[in-house]
mmCIF file of C-alpha atoms in Angstrom:
data_model
loop_
_atom_site.group_PDB
_atom_site.id
_atom_site.type_symbol
_atom_site.label_atom_id
_atom_site.label_comp_id
_atom_site.label_asym_id
_atom_site.label_seq_id
_atom_site.Cartn_x
_atom_site.Cartn_y
_atom_site.Cartn_z
ATOM 1 C CA PHE O 444 0.000 0.000 0.000
ATOM 2 C CA LEU O 445 2.806 2.418 0.887
ATOM 3 C CA GLN O 446 4.439 1.881 -2.503
ATOM 4 C CA ASN O 447 1.174 2.671 -4.345
ATOM 5 C CA HIS O 448 0.647 5.780 -2.189
ATOM 6 C CA GLN O 449 4.156 7.049 -3.087
ATOM 7 C CA LEU O 450 3.454 6.375 -6.750
ATOM 8 C CA ILE O 451 0.227 8.416 -6.580
ATOM 9 C CA GLN O 452 2.089 11.305 -4.934
ATOM 10 C CA GLN O 453 4.765 11.242 -7.641
ATOM 11 C CA THR O 454 2.203 11.300 -10.449
ATOM 12 C CA GLU O 455 0.232 14.254 -9.036
ATOM 13 C CA ASN O 456 2.788 16.715 -10.430
ATOM 14 C CA LEU O 457 2.714 15.296 -13.940
ATOM 15 C CA ASN O 458 1.345 17.631 -16.572
ATOM 16 C CA PHE O 459 0.452 15.592 -19.633
ATOM 17 C CA GLY O 460 -0.476 18.725 -21.561
ATOM 18 C CA ASN O 461 3.227 19.542 -21.840
ATOM 19 C CA CYS O 462 4.301 16.122 -23.106
ATOM 20 C CA PHE O 463 4.484 17.345 -26.676
ATOM 21 C CA ASP O 464 7.075 19.948 -27.549
ATOM 22 C CA PHE O 465 5.804 22.329 -30.211
ATOM 23 C CA ARG O 466 9.223 23.932 -30.795
ATOM 24 C CA ALA O 467 9.722 21.613 -33.779
ATOM 25 C CA SER O 468 6.588 22.929 -35.513
ATOM 26 C CA LYS O 469 7.713 26.506 -34.811
ATOM 27 C CA PHE O 470 11.025 25.636 -36.458
ATOM 28 C CA VAL O 471 9.219 24.375 -39.571
ATOM 29 C CA LEU O 472 6.993 27.456 -39.750
ATOM 30 C CA LYS O 473 9.988 29.754 -39.281
ATOM 31 C CA ASN O 474 11.841 28.060 -42.146
ATOM 32 C CA MET O 475 8.855 27.821 -44.506
ATOM 33 C CA GLY O 476 10.509 30.342 -46.842
ATOM 34 C CA TYR O 477 13.377 27.930 -47.427
ATOM 35 C CA LEU O 478 10.931 25.177 -48.318
ATOM 36 C CA ILE O 479 9.122 27.423 -50.787
ATOM 37 C CA LEU O 480 12.477 28.367 -52.273
ATOM 38 C CA LEU O 481 13.498 24.722 -52.510
ATOM 39 C CA PHE O 482 10.321 23.431 -54.132
ATOM 40 C CA THR O 483 9.295 26.339 -56.388
ATOM 41 C CA VAL O 484 12.115 28.745 -57.160
ATOM 42 C CA LEU O 485 14.910 26.178 -57.536
ATOM 43 C CA PRO O 486 13.024 23.980 -60.048
ATOM 44 C CA ALA O 487 12.072 27.077 -62.058
ATOM 45 C CA LEU O 488 15.718 28.176 -62.164
ATOM 46 C CA GLU O 489 16.806 24.653 -63.116
ATOM 47 C CA LEU O 490 14.271 24.557 -65.941
ATOM 48 C CA ALA O 491 15.305 27.979 -67.246
ATOM 49 C CA LEU O 492 18.981 26.996 -67.171
ATOM 50 C CA LEU O 493 18.302 23.671 -68.920
ATOM 51 C CA ILE O 494 16.366 25.489 -71.647
ATOM 52 C CA LYS O 495 19.152 28.074 -72.052
ATOM 53 C CA VAL O 496 21.904 25.438 -72.238
ATOM 54 C CA GLY O 497 19.745 23.296 -74.538
ATOM 55 C CA SER O 498 19.261 26.210 -76.941
ATOM 56 C CA ASN O 499 23.031 26.809 -77.040
ATOM 57 C CA ILE O 500 24.450 23.267 -77.315
ATOM 58 C CA GLY O 501 21.384 21.287 -78.388
ATOM 59 C CA VAL O 502 18.867 19.102 -76.619
ATOM 60 C CA LEU O 503 20.746 15.801 -76.980
ATOM 61 C CA ASN O 504 24.022 17.333 -75.825
ATOM 62 C CA THR O 505 22.273 18.847 -72.806
ATOM 63 C CA ILE O 506 20.711 15.511 -71.889
ATOM 64 C CA ALA O 507 24.068 13.773 -72.389
ATOM 65 C CA LEU O 508 25.784 16.354 -70.178
ATOM 66 C CA VAL O 509 23.225 15.938 -67.382
ATOM 67 C CA VAL O 510 23.529 12.139 -67.570
ATOM 68 C CA LEU O 511 27.346 12.289 -67.650
ATOM 69 C CA ILE O 512 27.473 14.542 -64.596
ATOM 70 C CA GLY O 513 25.068 12.163 -62.839
ATOM 71 C CA VAL O 514 27.183 9.093 -63.612
ATOM 72 C CA ILE O 515 30.418 10.785 -62.531
ATOM 73 C CA GLY O 516 28.688 12.079 -59.405
ATOM 74 C CA ALA O 517 27.324 8.635 -58.539
ATOM 75 C CA ALA O 518 30.796 7.120 -58.855
ATOM 76 C CA LEU O 519 32.265 9.888 -56.690
ATOM 77 C CA ALA O 520 29.485 9.502 -54.105
ATOM 78 C CA ARG O 521 30.137 5.754 -53.935
ATOM 79 C CA TYR O 522 33.886 6.254 -53.531
ATOM 80 C CA GLU O 523 33.531 8.973 -50.892
ATOM 81 C CA GLY O 524 30.832 7.001 -49.079
ATOM 82 C CA PHE O 525 33.077 3.947 -48.761
ATOM 83 C CA ARG O 526 35.979 6.150 -47.681
ATOM 84 C CA VAL O 527 33.908 7.740 -44.915
ATOM 85 C CA LEU O 528 32.552 4.335 -43.886
ATOM 86 C CA MET O 529 36.132 3.112 -43.412
ATOM 87 C CA LYS O 530 36.879 6.192 -41.284
ATOM 88 C CA VAL O 531 33.777 5.521 -39.168
ATOM 89 C CA GLN O 532 34.825 1.913 -38.599
ATOM 90 C CA ASP O 533 38.364 2.999 -37.714
ATOM 91 C CA SER O 534 37.099 5.585 -35.221
ATOM 92 C CA LEU O 535 34.739 3.081 -33.610
ATOM 93 C CA GLN O 536 37.510 0.491 -33.291
ATOM 94 C CA ARG O 537 39.642 3.089 -31.495
ATOM 95 C CA GLY O 538 36.704 3.957 -29.207
ATOM 96 C CA ILE O 539 36.193 7.453 -30.634
ATOM 97 C CA MET O 540 32.757 8.845 -31.481
ATOM 98 C CA PRO O 541 32.842 9.463 -35.266
ATOM 99 C CA SER O 542 30.824 12.692 -35.231
ATOM 100 C CA ALA O 543 32.771 14.384 -38.038
ATOM 101 C CA GLU O 544 32.531 11.266 -40.174
ATOM 102 C CA ILE O 545 28.789 10.981 -39.565
ATOM 103 C CA LEU O 546 28.343 14.590 -40.693
ATOM 104 C CA ASP O 547 30.466 13.750 -43.752
ATOM 105 C CA GLY O 548 28.194 10.787 -44.445
ATOM 106 C CA PHE O 549 25.067 12.938 -44.304
ATOM 107 C CA MET O 550 26.676 15.507 -46.576
ATOM 108 C CA ILE O 551 27.654 12.796 -49.081
ATOM 109 C CA LEU O 552 24.090 11.470 -48.968
ATOM 110 C CA ALA O 553 22.728 14.973 -49.580
ATOM 111 C CA GLY O 554 25.201 15.437 -52.435
ATOM 112 C CA GLY O 555 24.131 12.161 -54.000
ATOM 113 C CA ILE O 556 20.468 13.121 -53.730
ATOM 114 C CA ALA O 557 21.201 16.520 -55.283
ATOM 115 C CA LEU O 558 22.946 14.794 -58.190
ATOM 116 C CA LEU O 559 19.872 12.618 -58.777
ATOM 117 C CA THR O 560 17.829 15.754 -59.348
ATOM 118 C CA PRO O 561 18.140 16.753 -63.009
ATOM 119 C CA GLY O 562 19.616 20.187 -63.483
ATOM 120 C CA PHE O 563 22.890 22.030 -63.356
ATOM 121 C CA ILE O 564 22.388 24.010 -60.143
ATOM 122 C CA THR O 565 21.678 20.919 -58.048
ATOM 123 C CA ASP O 566 24.548 19.112 -59.800
ATOM 124 C CA VAL O 567 26.964 21.846 -58.743
ATOM 125 C CA LEU O 568 25.618 21.762 -55.175
ATOM 126 C CA GLY O 569 25.883 17.964 -55.149
ATOM 127 C CA LEU O 570 29.452 17.987 -56.424
ATOM 128 C CA LEU O 571 30.411 20.615 -53.832
ATOM 129 C CA LEU O 572 29.138 18.268 -51.135
ATOM 130 C CA LEU O 573 31.058 15.317 -52.596
ATOM 131 C CA PHE O 574 34.540 16.800 -53.007
ATOM 132 C CA PRO O 575 36.429 16.533 -49.686
ATOM 133 C CA VAL O 576 37.970 20.014 -49.918
ATOM 134 C CA THR O 577 34.703 21.858 -50.454
ATOM 135 C CA ARG O 578 32.860 19.532 -48.066
ATOM 136 C CA ALA O 579 35.318 20.486 -45.304
ATOM 137 C CA GLY O 580 34.469 24.167 -45.772
ATOM 138 C CA ILE O 581 30.739 23.490 -45.780
ATOM 139 C CA LYS O 582 31.140 21.261 -42.707
ATOM 140 C CA TRP O 583 32.931 24.116 -40.903
ATOM 141 C CA LEU O 584 30.038 26.470 -41.729
ATOM 142 C CA LEU O 585 27.474 23.888 -40.568
ATOM 143 C CA ARG O 586 29.286 23.362 -37.264
ATOM 144 C CA ARG O 587 29.317 27.115 -36.631
ATOM 145 C CA LYS O 588 25.593 27.247 -37.415
ATOM 146 C CA PHE O 589 24.868 24.284 -35.099
ATOM 147 C CA GLN O 590 26.906 25.880 -32.298
ATOM 148 C CA SER O 591 25.032 29.174 -32.602
ATOM 149 C CA MET O 592 21.706 27.324 -32.641
ATOM 150 C CA ILE O 593 22.691 25.467 -29.476
ATOM 151 C CA LYS O 594 23.739 28.707 -27.752
ATOM 152 C CA GLN O 595 20.424 30.347 -28.690
ATOM 153 C CA GLY O 596 18.402 27.336 -27.544
ATOM 154 C CA GLN O 597 17.059 26.598 -31.017
ATOM 155 C CA VAL O 598 18.026 22.923 -30.967
ATOM 156 C CA VAL O 599 15.156 20.575 -30.233
ATOM 157 C CA HIS O 600 16.098 17.369 -28.446
ATOM 158 C CA PHE O 601 13.965 14.327 -28.983
ATOM 159 C CA GLY O 602 14.596 11.507 -26.558
ATOM 160 C CA SER O 603 12.878 8.712 -24.767
ATOM 161 C CA PHE O 604 11.079 9.438 -21.520
ATOM 162 C CA GLY O 605 13.560 7.327 -19.582
ATOM 163 C CA ALA O 606 16.546 9.256 -20.920
ATOM 164 C CA THR O 607 16.317 12.149 -18.478
ATOM 165 C CA SER O 608 14.676 12.550 -15.141
ATOM 166 C CA LYS O 609 13.765 16.255 -15.341
ATOM 167 C CA ARG O 610 11.767 17.604 -18.254
ATOM 168 C CA SER O 611 11.582 21.152 -19.599
ATOM 169 C CA GLY O 612 7.885 21.385 -18.752
ATOM 170 C CA GLY O 613 8.663 21.422 -15.050
ATOM 171 C CA TYR O 614 7.471 17.906 -14.269
ATOM 172 C CA THR O 615 9.438 14.845 -13.309
ATOM 173 C CA ASP O 616 9.475 11.569 -15.197
ATOM 174 C CA ILE O 617 8.944 8.525 -13.085
ATOM 175 C CA ASP O 618 9.688 4.913 -13.775
ATOM 176 C CA LEU O 619 6.802 2.644 -12.892
ATOM 177 C CA PRO O 620 7.858 -0.483 -11.054
ATOM 178 C CA SER O 621 7.392 -3.605 -13.106
ATOM 179 C CA SER O 622 5.104 -6.159 -11.557
#
């Protein structure tokens, strides 16, 4: 009985209305302009550039150039992906968290996806993410951005309820005893 009474006292301070953190939806709404830019303006620019290049060098040459860049990019993405995978395995074997290599992996994935999108602008962005020299510069900029977001409290942490004992909503998580 005493154990159940303590459990009831612990659960009185729980506020289930604060279980869901709406900071993530605020982040999406704040960055809606980037999404509009990505899905409307960028394809329009890609189309205009493809038409311009096609009128100068011909339709078949333009298609061949886009396919050639895609094939070269896919080969480069594969090579760089395996190289980063080897670095991740090496870091893990030495007991080091491979955070830089994981960021490299995500950037290579993003570069590969950009190269799958037909167009010259996304091909250039994809290739910039695949070459190690340019990727290092972009990674430096991303780390600075992440650090400033952390300092300003803009980073949203998603974790399991058992991961921390004190929540931002002012209530305490409790572990129910298993019966």
